[in-house]
Amino acid sequence: MLIDGLPTEQIPVADRGLQYGDGLFETIAVLKGRMPLWSRHMARLQRGEEQLGFPLTDKHLLEQEAGQLCEGLGQGIVKIILTRGSGGRGYRPPSDPQPRRIITRHPWPDYPEAWYRDGVRIRLCETRFSRQPRLAGIKHLNRLEQVLARSEWDDPGFAEGLMCDDLGNLISGTQSNLFLLMGRSLVTPELNDCGVAGVMRELVMASAASLGLEVRVGPIRPEDLERADGMFLTNAIWGVCPVSEASGVVYDLTRLSGIPVSHRLITETLFE
Amino acid sequence: MLIDGLPTEQIPVADRGLQYGDGLFETIAVLKGRMPLWSRHMARLQRGEEQLGFPLTDKHLLEQEAGQLCEGLGQGIVKIILTRGSGGRGYRPPSDPQPRRIITRHPWPDYPEAWYRDGVRIRLCETRFSRQPRLAGIKHLNRLEQVLARSEWDDPGFAEGLMCDDLGNLISGTQSNLFLLMGRSLVTPELNDCGVAGVMRELVMASAASLGLEVRVGPIRPEDLERADGMFLTNAIWGVCPVSEASGVVYDLTRLSGIPVSHRLITETLFE
């Protein structure tokens, strides 16, 4: 672990990340010792810095520090937390904030191979996203809604839970974005009011044309799950994860043929 | 500072308070060496624990630890942060969470005497509260909305900023609750969808009858500011703070006569 470049594992209680969730994070896949989606992660981090009014962190410095932690890590996870640092009076940010860089390294989680072969079962959560355009899309540290949603089930038979906003539109999973396959279109929810704009979601959207698919961004209602030909979830660690059953609706996985599941999409796009 | 009863000033990066804002806090006034609103603070903290699914912390232990920090502190502030502790996999809380108790001591802030004599000027913020009934009322650590709202102004001439929800109803200040005086009624916004149910707000509501006032909880629109006879803000540190001007509407402070400003309400209620 590195905090502001130094090997330590603790932060001061005065850090605004703890006090108010005043910060951002990125969870980055390390594959074959590299971070293939690095620039997309950094672009989102920077959108977050701009939206929260942080001074911009030197992304080369972050890359150097993350790279230092990656050394000898063939496959794993690097997590970056960037807080507004310490100080300020109450909610008011300091006039000259010194953001704190916290970079941690984690083993690759062993998700079952069956997820990618047979698809995952997912449920619909009761906890909803509130709508806050000022915070939508970015990956900030105010994550109680997802914590509450993820607390709703224990059954390991469900890999993920879908969350709606307060208008009843499907937004995302607790930790993943969602795509419906409808004919030759991929449909994914708009994230202007809530949710996190995932880097794998971006990569799928950028790669769709080369797979012969068009992408539509628009509202999805839970009823629409029945009209879809197929469904998959994305995040930086899962890659593209096919769904076999969503809230009782069963999908035929063969309909997703042609869409590279697991990390093949990243691999094909970036390591060829 | 005490963390889990030990004098230390750092927490592990793995703490869920930092990772997700998965925690609660209380900012408590110490007056004449005592914490007069202690039981109200603890009642709210416990509502938060229940709403977030924390195991209940021993409130006597908290009182003992806070008391230890208060020793020799005539007037000041004690802040308690309670996080879900470390652990869990991603957003999912650990099945057996060990909440972390962080108790800090701060000097009494020297708010100008003029605030209570002449009232404060306040502005209307553009940042709005999102509506999330699952988190409304409790004092959790997801406070980016207030951070953004408090970032809107630098002018020390404004002591506070009012925030609306996304429907345009006034909810509260960034760090205080609000009351309008209308005839012999005090009107304060409902906090079922957003905002923090302040302990001073509760005390004012409980004391209103003895001041010859009735309390109405209901929607307030910014237009209603012009129809009010007077206005004041409350929080545990400010006590009752009269408003001389809100978003351009000027109030005659003599209309608030009979309402004890500053900490006199606490003093009269609890120290007589």
Coordinates of C-alpha atoms in Angstrom, one line a residue:
Chain A
M1 CA 0.0 0.0 0.0
L2 CA 1.2 3.5 -0.8
I3 CA -0.2 6.7 0.7
D4 CA 1.1 9.8 -1.0
G5 CA 3.9 7.6 -2.3
L6 CA 5.0 6.2 1.1
P7 CA 4.5 2.6 2.3
T8 CA 2.0 3.0 5.2
E9 CA -1.5 1.6 5.9
Q10 CA -3.2 4.3 8.0
I11 CA -4.7 7.7 7.3
P12 CA -5.4 10.5 9.7
V13 CA -8.9 10.7 11.1
A14 CA -9.1 14.3 9.9
D15 CA -9.1 13.1 6.3
R16 CA -12.2 14.3 4.5
G17 CA -12.6 11.0 2.8
L18 CA -13.6 9.5 6.2
Q19 CA -15.3 12.6 7.5
Y20 CA -17.6 13.2 4.6
G21 CA -16.9 10.7 1.9
D22 CA -15.2 13.6 0.1
G23 CA -13.2 11.7 -2.4
L24 CA -13.1 9.4 -5.4
F25 CA -11.9 5.9 -6.2
E26 CA -11.0 3.6 -9.1
T27 CA -10.8 -0.2 -9.0
I28 CA -8.4 -1.3 -11.7
A29 CA -7.8 -4.8 -13.2
V30 CA -4.1 -5.8 -13.6
L31 CA -3.8 -8.4 -16.3
K32 CA -0.5 -9.8 -17.4
G33 CA 1.2 -7.2 -15.2
R34 CA -0.5 -4.3 -17.1
M35 CA -3.5 -2.1 -16.5
P36 CA -5.1 -2.1 -19.9
L37 CA -8.0 0.3 -19.1
W38 CA -5.7 2.8 -17.3
S39 CA -6.5 5.8 -19.5
R40 CA -10.2 5.3 -19.2
H41 CA -9.9 5.0 -15.4
M42 CA -7.9 8.2 -15.3
A43 CA -10.4 10.0 -17.6
R44 CA -13.2 9.2 -15.2
L45 CA -11.1 10.1 -12.1
Q46 CA -10.4 13.5 -13.7
R47 CA -14.1 14.0 -14.4
G48 CA -14.7 13.3 -10.7
E49 CA -11.9 15.8 -9.7
E50 CA -13.5 18.4 -11.9
Q51 CA -17.0 17.8 -10.6
L52 CA -15.9 17.9 -6.9
G53 CA -13.6 20.9 -7.4
F54 CA -10.4 19.0 -6.6
P55 CA -7.1 20.3 -8.0
L56 CA -6.0 17.9 -10.7
T57 CA -3.7 15.1 -9.5
D58 CA -0.7 14.3 -11.7
K59 CA -1.8 11.2 -13.5
H60 CA 1.7 10.2 -14.4
L61 CA 2.6 10.2 -10.7
L62 CA -0.4 7.9 -10.0
E63 CA 0.6 5.6 -12.9
Q64 CA 4.2 5.4 -11.5
E65 CA 2.9 4.6 -8.0
A66 CA 0.3 2.1 -9.2
G67 CA 3.0 0.6 -11.4
Q68 CA 5.3 0.2 -8.4
L69 CA 2.6 -1.8 -6.6
C70 CA 1.9 -3.9 -9.7
E71 CA 5.5 -5.2 -9.9
G72 CA 5.4 -8.9 -9.8
L73 CA 1.6 -8.9 -9.9
G74 CA 0.6 -11.0 -12.9
Q75 CA -3.1 -10.7 -12.3
G76 CA -4.7 -8.7 -9.6
I77 CA -6.4 -5.5 -8.6
V78 CA -5.1 -2.0 -7.9
K79 CA -7.5 0.3 -6.1
I80 CA -6.9 4.1 -6.0
I81 CA -8.6 6.3 -3.5
L82 CA -8.2 10.0 -3.9
T83 CA -9.6 12.2 -1.1
R84 CA -9.7 15.9 -0.7
G85 CA -7.1 15.5 2.1
S86 CA -7.4 16.9 5.6
G87 CA -8.7 20.3 6.7
G88 CA -11.3 22.8 6.0
R89 CA -13.9 23.9 8.5
G90 CA -16.9 21.6 8.6
Y91 CA -18.2 20.8 5.2
R92 CA -16.4 23.7 3.7
P93 CA -13.4 22.5 1.7
P94 CA -10.0 24.1 2.4
S95 CA -9.2 26.8 0.0
D96 CA -5.9 25.1 -0.9
P97 CA -6.7 21.3 -0.7
Q98 CA -3.9 18.8 -0.7
P99 CA -5.6 15.6 -2.0
R100 CA -4.4 12.3 -0.5
R101 CA -3.5 9.4 -2.8
I102 CA -4.1 6.0 -1.4
I103 CA -3.1 3.1 -3.6
T104 CA -3.7 -0.5 -2.5
R105 CA -3.1 -3.9 -4.2
H106 CA -5.4 -6.9 -3.9
P107 CA -5.4 -10.5 -5.2
W108 CA -7.5 -11.3 -8.2
P109 CA -10.9 -12.6 -6.9
D110 CA -11.6 -16.1 -8.1
Y111 CA -15.0 -15.7 -9.6
P112 CA -16.4 -19.1 -10.7
E113 CA -15.7 -20.0 -14.3
A114 CA -19.4 -21.1 -14.5
W115 CA -20.3 -17.3 -14.4
Y116 CA -18.9 -16.9 -17.9
R117 CA -19.9 -20.4 -19.2
D118 CA -23.5 -20.6 -17.8
G119 CA -24.2 -16.9 -16.9
V120 CA -25.2 -15.5 -13.5
R121 CA -28.5 -15.2 -11.8
I122 CA -29.3 -11.7 -10.5
R123 CA -32.1 -10.2 -8.5
L124 CA -33.9 -6.9 -8.3
C125 CA -33.1 -4.7 -5.2
E126 CA -35.6 -2.8 -3.2
T127 CA -33.1 0.0 -2.3
R128 CA -33.2 2.6 -5.0
F129 CA -30.7 5.2 -6.2
S130 CA -31.6 8.8 -5.4
R131 CA -31.2 11.2 -8.3
Q132 CA -28.3 13.7 -8.0
P133 CA -27.0 15.1 -11.3
R134 CA -24.1 16.8 -9.6
L135 CA -22.7 13.4 -8.5
A136 CA -24.0 11.1 -11.3
G137 CA -21.5 9.1 -13.4
I138 CA -18.4 9.7 -11.2
K139 CA -17.1 7.2 -8.8
H140 CA -17.2 9.1 -5.5
L141 CA -16.9 7.8 -2.0
N142 CA -20.6 8.2 -1.0
R143 CA -21.7 4.7 -1.5
L144 CA -24.3 3.9 1.2
E145 CA -27.0 3.3 -1.3
Q146 CA -25.0 0.4 -2.8
V147 CA -24.1 -0.8 0.6
L148 CA -27.7 -1.0 1.6
A149 CA -28.7 -2.6 -1.7
R150 CA -25.9 -5.2 -1.4
S151 CA -27.1 -6.0 2.2
E152 CA -30.4 -7.2 0.9
W153 CA -29.3 -10.7 0.1
D154 CA -27.0 -13.4 1.4
D155 CA -27.8 -16.2 -1.1
P156 CA -24.6 -16.8 -3.1
G157 CA -26.9 -18.0 -5.9
F158 CA -27.3 -14.4 -6.8
A159 CA -24.2 -12.8 -8.2
E160 CA -25.6 -9.2 -8.4
G161 CA -28.6 -7.1 -7.7
L162 CA -30.2 -4.6 -10.0
M163 CA -31.1 -1.1 -8.7
C164 CA -33.7 1.3 -10.0
D165 CA -33.9 5.0 -9.4
D166 CA -36.8 6.5 -7.5
L167 CA -38.8 6.8 -10.7
G168 CA -38.5 3.0 -11.2
N169 CA -36.0 3.1 -14.1
L170 CA -33.3 0.4 -14.0
I171 CA -29.9 2.1 -13.6
S172 CA -27.3 -0.6 -12.9
G173 CA -26.2 -3.4 -10.6
T174 CA -24.8 -2.5 -7.2
Q175 CA -21.3 -2.8 -8.7
S176 CA -21.8 -3.3 -12.4
N177 CA -23.4 -1.7 -15.4
L178 CA -26.0 -3.5 -17.5
F179 CA -26.7 -4.0 -21.1
L180 CA -29.7 -5.6 -22.8
L181 CA -29.4 -7.2 -26.2
M182 CA -32.5 -6.3 -28.3
G183 CA -32.2 -7.6 -31.8
R184 CA -28.9 -6.1 -33.1
S185 CA -29.0 -3.3 -30.5
L186 CA -27.3 -3.1 -27.1
V187 CA -29.4 -0.9 -24.7
T188 CA -27.9 0.5 -21.5
P189 CA -29.4 3.0 -19.1
E190 CA -28.6 6.7 -19.2
L191 CA -26.5 7.8 -16.1
N192 CA -27.2 11.5 -16.0
D193 CA -29.0 11.4 -12.7
C194 CA -27.4 8.4 -10.8
G195 CA -25.1 5.5 -11.2
V196 CA -21.5 5.1 -12.1
A197 CA -20.3 5.3 -15.7
G198 CA -18.1 2.2 -15.8
V199 CA -15.0 1.9 -17.8
M200 CA -16.0 -1.5 -19.2
R201 CA -19.4 0.0 -20.1
E202 CA -17.4 2.6 -22.1
L203 CA -15.3 0.0 -23.7
V204 CA -18.3 -2.1 -24.7
M205 CA -20.0 1.0 -26.2
A206 CA -16.8 1.8 -28.1
S207 CA -16.4 -1.8 -29.4
A208 CA -20.1 -2.5 -30.3
A209 CA -19.8 -1.4 -33.9
S210 CA -17.0 -3.8 -34.5
L211 CA -19.2 -6.6 -33.2
G212 CA -22.0 -5.6 -35.6
L213 CA -24.1 -4.0 -32.9
E214 CA -25.5 -0.5 -32.4
V215 CA -25.7 1.0 -28.9
R216 CA -28.8 2.9 -27.6
V217 CA -28.6 4.8 -24.3
G218 CA -32.0 5.2 -22.8
P219 CA -34.5 4.3 -20.1
I220 CA -35.0 0.7 -19.2
R221 CA -38.0 -0.5 -17.0
P222 CA -38.0 -3.8 -15.2
E223 CA -40.8 -4.9 -17.6
D224 CA -38.3 -4.5 -20.4
L225 CA -36.2 -7.4 -19.1
E226 CA -38.8 -9.8 -20.6
R227 CA -38.6 -8.2 -24.0
A228 CA -34.8 -8.6 -24.2
D229 CA -33.0 -11.3 -26.1
G230 CA -30.2 -11.4 -23.7
M231 CA -28.4 -9.5 -21.0
F232 CA -24.9 -9.0 -19.6
L233 CA -23.2 -7.0 -16.8
T234 CA -19.9 -5.2 -17.0
N235 CA -17.3 -3.9 -14.6
A236 CA -13.6 -3.5 -14.7
I237 CA -13.0 -6.7 -12.8
W238 CA -15.8 -8.9 -14.1
G239 CA -15.3 -7.8 -17.7
V240 CA -18.4 -8.8 -19.6
C241 CA -20.5 -11.2 -17.6
P242 CA -23.5 -13.0 -19.2
V243 CA -26.8 -13.1 -17.3
S244 CA -28.8 -16.4 -17.3
E245 CA -31.7 -15.1 -15.2
A246 CA -32.7 -11.6 -14.1
S247 CA -35.5 -11.2 -11.6
G248 CA -37.1 -14.4 -12.8
V249 CA -36.6 -13.8 -16.5
V250 CA -34.5 -16.6 -18.1
Y251 CA -32.2 -15.8 -21.0
D252 CA -30.9 -18.1 -23.7
L253 CA -27.1 -17.6 -23.6
T254 CA -26.6 -18.6 -27.2
R255 CA -28.2 -15.3 -28.2
L256 CA -25.1 -13.6 -26.9
S257 CA -22.8 -15.5 -29.2
G258 CA -20.4 -13.1 -30.9
I259 CA -20.1 -11.0 -27.8
P260 CA -16.8 -11.8 -26.1
V261 CA -17.4 -12.5 -22.5
S262 CA -15.0 -12.6 -19.6
H263 CA -12.0 -10.3 -20.3
R264 CA -11.7 -11.3 -23.9
L265 CA -13.0 -8.0 -25.0
I266 CA -10.2 -6.1 -23.2
T267 CA -7.7 -8.7 -24.4
E268 CA -8.9 -8.5 -28.0
T269 CA -9.0 -4.8 -28.0
L270 CA -5.8 -4.0 -26.2
F271 CA -3.5 -6.9 -26.2
E272 CA -3.8 -8.2 -29.7
Chain B
M1 CA -8.6 11.5 20.4
L2 CA -9.7 7.9 21.2
I3 CA -10.2 5.2 18.7
D4 CA -11.9 2.1 20.2
G5 CA -10.8 3.5 23.5
L6 CA -7.1 3.9 22.7
P7 CA -5.3 7.2 22.2
T8 CA -4.3 7.1 18.5
E9 CA -5.0 9.4 15.5
Q10 CA -5.1 7.1 12.5
I11 CA -7.4 4.5 11.1
P12 CA -6.7 1.7 8.7
V13 CA -7.4 2.4 5.1
A14 CA -9.6 -0.7 5.0
D15 CA -12.2 1.1 7.3
R16 CA -15.5 1.2 5.5
G17 CA -16.1 4.7 6.7
L18 CA -13.3 5.8 4.3
Q19 CA -14.1 3.2 1.6
Y20 CA -17.8 3.9 1.3
G21 CA -18.8 6.5 3.8
D22 CA -20.3 3.5 5.7
G23 CA -20.8 5.2 9.1
L24 CA -22.5 7.8 11.2
F25 CA -21.4 10.8 13.2
E26 CA -22.5 13.2 16.0
T27 CA -21.2 16.6 16.8
I28 CA -21.8 17.3 20.4
A29 CA -21.6 20.6 22.3
V30 CA -19.8 20.5 25.7
L31 CA -21.1 23.3 27.9
K32 CA -19.8 23.8 31.5
G33 CA -18.0 20.4 31.1
R34 CA -21.2 18.6 30.4
M35 CA -23.0 17.3 27.2
P36 CA -26.5 18.4 27.8
L37 CA -28.0 16.9 24.6
W38 CA -26.3 13.6 25.1
S39 CA -29.4 11.4 25.2
R40 CA -30.8 13.0 22.0
H41 CA -27.5 12.5 20.2
M42 CA -27.5 8.9 21.3
A43 CA -31.1 8.3 20.2
R44 CA -30.3 9.6 16.7
L45 CA -27.1 7.6 16.5
Q46 CA -29.1 4.5 17.4
R47 CA -31.7 5.3 14.7
G48 CA -28.7 5.5 12.3
E49 CA -27.3 2.2 13.5
E50 CA -30.7 0.5 13.0
Q51 CA -31.2 2.1 9.6
L52 CA -27.8 1.0 8.3
G53 CA -27.9 -2.5 10.0
F54 CA -25.1 -1.9 12.5
P55 CA -25.0 -3.9 15.7
L56 CA -25.9 -1.5 18.5
T57 CA -22.9 0.1 20.2
D58 CA -22.9 0.3 24.0
K59 CA -23.9 3.9 24.6
H60 CA -22.6 3.8 28.2
L61 CA -19.2 3.0 26.8
L62 CA -19.4 5.9 24.3
E63 CA -20.4 8.2 27.2
Q64 CA -17.5 7.0 29.3
E65 CA -15.0 7.6 26.4
A66 CA -16.5 11.0 25.5
G67 CA -16.5 12.0 29.1
Q68 CA -12.8 11.0 29.4
L69 CA -12.1 13.4 26.5
C70 CA -14.2 16.2 28.0
E71 CA -12.2 16.2 31.2
G72 CA -11.0 19.8 31.8
L73 CA -12.9 21.0 28.8
G74 CA -15.3 23.7 30.0
Q75 CA -16.7 24.5 26.6
G76 CA -15.9 22.7 23.4
I77 CA -17.0 20.1 21.0
V78 CA -16.8 16.3 21.0
K79 CA -17.3 14.6 17.7
I80 CA -18.1 10.9 17.5
I81 CA -17.7 8.9 14.3
L82 CA -19.0 5.4 14.2
T83 CA -18.0 3.3 11.2
R84 CA -19.0 -0.3 10.2
G85 CA -15.3 -1.1 10.8
S86 CA -13.0 -2.9 8.4
G87 CA -13.9 -5.8 6.2
G88 CA -16.5 -7.2 3.9
R89 CA -16.1 -7.9 0.2
G90 CA -16.8 -4.8 -1.8
Y91 CA -20.0 -3.0 -0.8
R92 CA -21.3 -6.1 1.0
P93 CA -21.0 -5.6 4.8
P94 CA -19.2 -8.3 6.8
S95 CA -21.6 -10.7 8.4
D96 CA -20.2 -9.9 11.8
P97 CA -19.2 -6.2 11.6
Q98 CA -17.0 -4.7 14.4
P99 CA -17.9 -1.0 14.3
R100 CA -15.1 1.4 15.0
R101 CA -15.6 4.2 17.6
I102 CA -13.6 7.4 16.8
I103 CA -14.0 10.2 19.3
T104 CA -12.3 13.6 18.9
R105 CA -12.3 16.8 20.9
H106 CA -12.3 20.3 19.4
P107 CA -12.1 23.8 20.7
W108 CA -15.3 25.8 20.9
P109 CA -15.6 27.8 17.6
D110 CA -15.8 31.5 18.3
Y111 CA -18.9 32.5 16.3
P112 CA -19.4 36.3 16.4
E113 CA -21.6 37.6 19.2
A114 CA -23.3 39.7 16.5
W115 CA -24.8 36.5 15.1
Y116 CA -27.1 36.3 18.1
R117 CA -27.6 40.0 18.6
D118 CA -28.2 41.1 14.9
G119 CA -29.0 37.8 13.2
V120 CA -27.2 36.2 10.3
R121 CA -27.5 36.6 6.6
I122 CA -28.0 33.4 4.6
R123 CA -28.2 32.6 0.9
L124 CA -30.0 30.0 -1.2
C125 CA -27.7 27.2 -2.6
E126 CA -28.0 25.8 -6.1
T127 CA -26.9 22.3 -5.0
R128 CA -30.0 20.3 -4.0
F129 CA -30.5 17.4 -1.8
S130 CA -31.5 14.2 -3.6
R131 CA -34.3 12.3 -2.0
Q132 CA -33.5 9.0 -0.4
P133 CA -35.9 7.9 2.3
R134 CA -33.6 5.0 3.4
L135 CA -31.0 7.6 4.6
A136 CA -33.1 10.6 5.5
G137 CA -32.9 12.0 9.0
I138 CA -29.9 10.1 10.2
K139 CA -26.4 11.7 10.3
H140 CA -24.5 9.3 8.0
L141 CA -21.0 9.9 6.5
N142 CA -22.2 10.4 2.9
R143 CA -22.1 14.2 2.9
L144 CA -20.9 15.2 -0.6
E145 CA -24.1 17.2 -1.3
Q146 CA -23.4 19.5 1.7
V147 CA -19.8 19.8 0.7
L148 CA -20.8 20.9 -2.8
A149 CA -23.4 23.3 -1.4
R150 CA -20.9 24.8 1.1
S151 CA -18.4 25.2 -1.7
E152 CA -20.7 27.6 -3.5
W153 CA -19.7 30.7 -1.5
D154 CA -16.7 32.3 0.1
D155 CA -18.2 35.5 1.2
P156 CA -18.0 35.5 5.1
G157 CA -21.1 37.8 5.0
F158 CA -23.2 34.7 4.6
A159 CA -23.2 32.4 7.6
E160 CA -25.2 29.6 6.0
G161 CA -26.8 28.4 2.7
L162 CA -30.3 27.0 2.4
M163 CA -30.7 23.8 0.4
C164 CA -33.8 22.6 -1.5
D165 CA -34.6 19.1 -2.5
D166 CA -35.0 18.3 -6.2
L167 CA -38.7 19.2 -6.0
G168 CA -37.8 22.7 -4.9
N169 CA -38.9 22.4 -1.3
L170 CA -36.6 23.9 1.3
I171 CA -35.1 21.2 3.5
S172 CA -32.4 22.8 5.7
G173 CA -29.1 24.7 5.7
T174 CA -25.9 22.9 4.8
Q175 CA -25.3 22.3 8.5
S176 CA -28.4 23.5 10.3
N177 CA -32.2 23.0 10.5
L178 CA -34.5 25.9 9.8
F179 CA -37.7 27.2 11.4
L180 CA -40.0 29.9 10.1
L181 CA -42.1 31.9 12.6
M182 CA -45.6 32.4 11.1
G183 CA -47.9 34.1 13.5
R184 CA -47.8 31.9 16.7
S185 CA -46.6 28.9 14.7
L186 CA -43.1 27.5 14.0
V187 CA -42.9 25.8 10.7
T188 CA -40.1 23.4 9.9
P189 CA -39.6 21.1 6.9
E190 CA -40.4 17.4 6.9
L191 CA -37.3 15.3 6.7
N192 CA -38.7 12.0 5.5
D193 CA -36.8 12.1 2.2
C194 CA -33.6 14.1 2.9
G195 CA -31.8 16.2 5.4
V196 CA -30.6 15.5 9.0
A197 CA -33.1 15.6 11.9
G198 CA -31.1 17.8 14.2
V199 CA -31.0 17.4 18.0
M200 CA -31.5 21.2 18.5
R201 CA -34.5 21.0 16.1
E202 CA -36.0 18.3 18.3
L203 CA -35.3 20.4 21.4
V204 CA -37.0 23.4 19.9
M205 CA -40.0 21.3 18.8
A206 CA -40.2 19.8 22.3
S207 CA -40.0 23.3 23.9
A208 CA -42.3 25.2 21.6
A209 CA -45.4 24.7 23.7
S210 CA -43.7 26.2 26.8
L211 CA -42.9 29.3 24.7
G212 CA -46.5 29.6 23.6
L213 CA -45.9 28.4 20.1
E214 CA -47.3 25.5 18.1
V215 CA -45.1 23.5 15.7
R216 CA -46.1 22.5 12.2
V217 CA -44.0 20.1 10.1
G218 CA -44.6 20.6 6.5
P219 CA -43.4 21.7 3.1
I220 CA -41.7 25.2 2.8
R221 CA -41.1 26.8 -0.6
P222 CA -38.5 29.5 -1.1
E223 CA -41.5 31.9 -1.8
D224 CA -42.7 31.2 1.7
L225 CA -39.7 33.1 3.1
E226 CA -41.5 36.3 2.3
R227 CA -44.6 35.4 4.2
A228 CA -42.7 34.5 7.4
D229 CA -42.6 36.9 10.4
G230 CA -39.1 35.6 11.3
M231 CA -36.7 32.8 10.9
F232 CA -34.0 31.0 12.8
L233 CA -31.5 28.2 12.3
T234 CA -30.6 25.5 14.7
N235 CA -27.8 23.0 15.2
A236 CA -26.1 21.5 18.3
I237 CA -23.3 24.0 18.3
W238 CA -25.0 27.2 17.1
G239 CA -28.0 26.5 19.3
V240 CA -30.8 28.9 18.1
C241 CA -29.4 31.4 15.6
P242 CA -31.7 34.2 14.4
V243 CA -31.8 35.1 10.7
S244 CA -31.8 38.8 9.7
E245 CA -31.9 38.2 5.9
A246 CA -32.6 35.0 3.9
S247 CA -32.1 35.1 0.1
G248 CA -32.8 38.8 0.1
V249 CA -35.8 38.7 2.4
V250 CA -35.2 40.9 5.5
Y251 CA -36.6 40.0 8.9
D252 CA -37.4 42.1 11.9
L253 CA -35.6 40.4 14.7
T254 CA -37.9 41.8 17.4
R255 CA -40.6 39.4 16.1
L256 CA -38.5 36.6 17.6
S257 CA -38.6 38.1 21.1
G258 CA -39.6 35.4 23.5
I259 CA -37.6 32.7 21.6
P260 CA -34.3 32.2 23.5
V261 CA -31.5 32.5 21.1
S262 CA -27.9 31.2 21.5
H263 CA -27.7 28.3 23.9
R264 CA -30.2 29.8 26.3
L265 CA -32.8 27.2 25.3
I266 CA -30.5 24.4 26.3
T267 CA -29.4 26.2 29.3
E268 CA -33.0 27.0 30.4
T269 CA -34.2 23.5 29.6
L270 CA -31.5 21.5 31.1
F271 CA -29.3 23.5 33.5
E272 CA -31.9 25.4 35.5

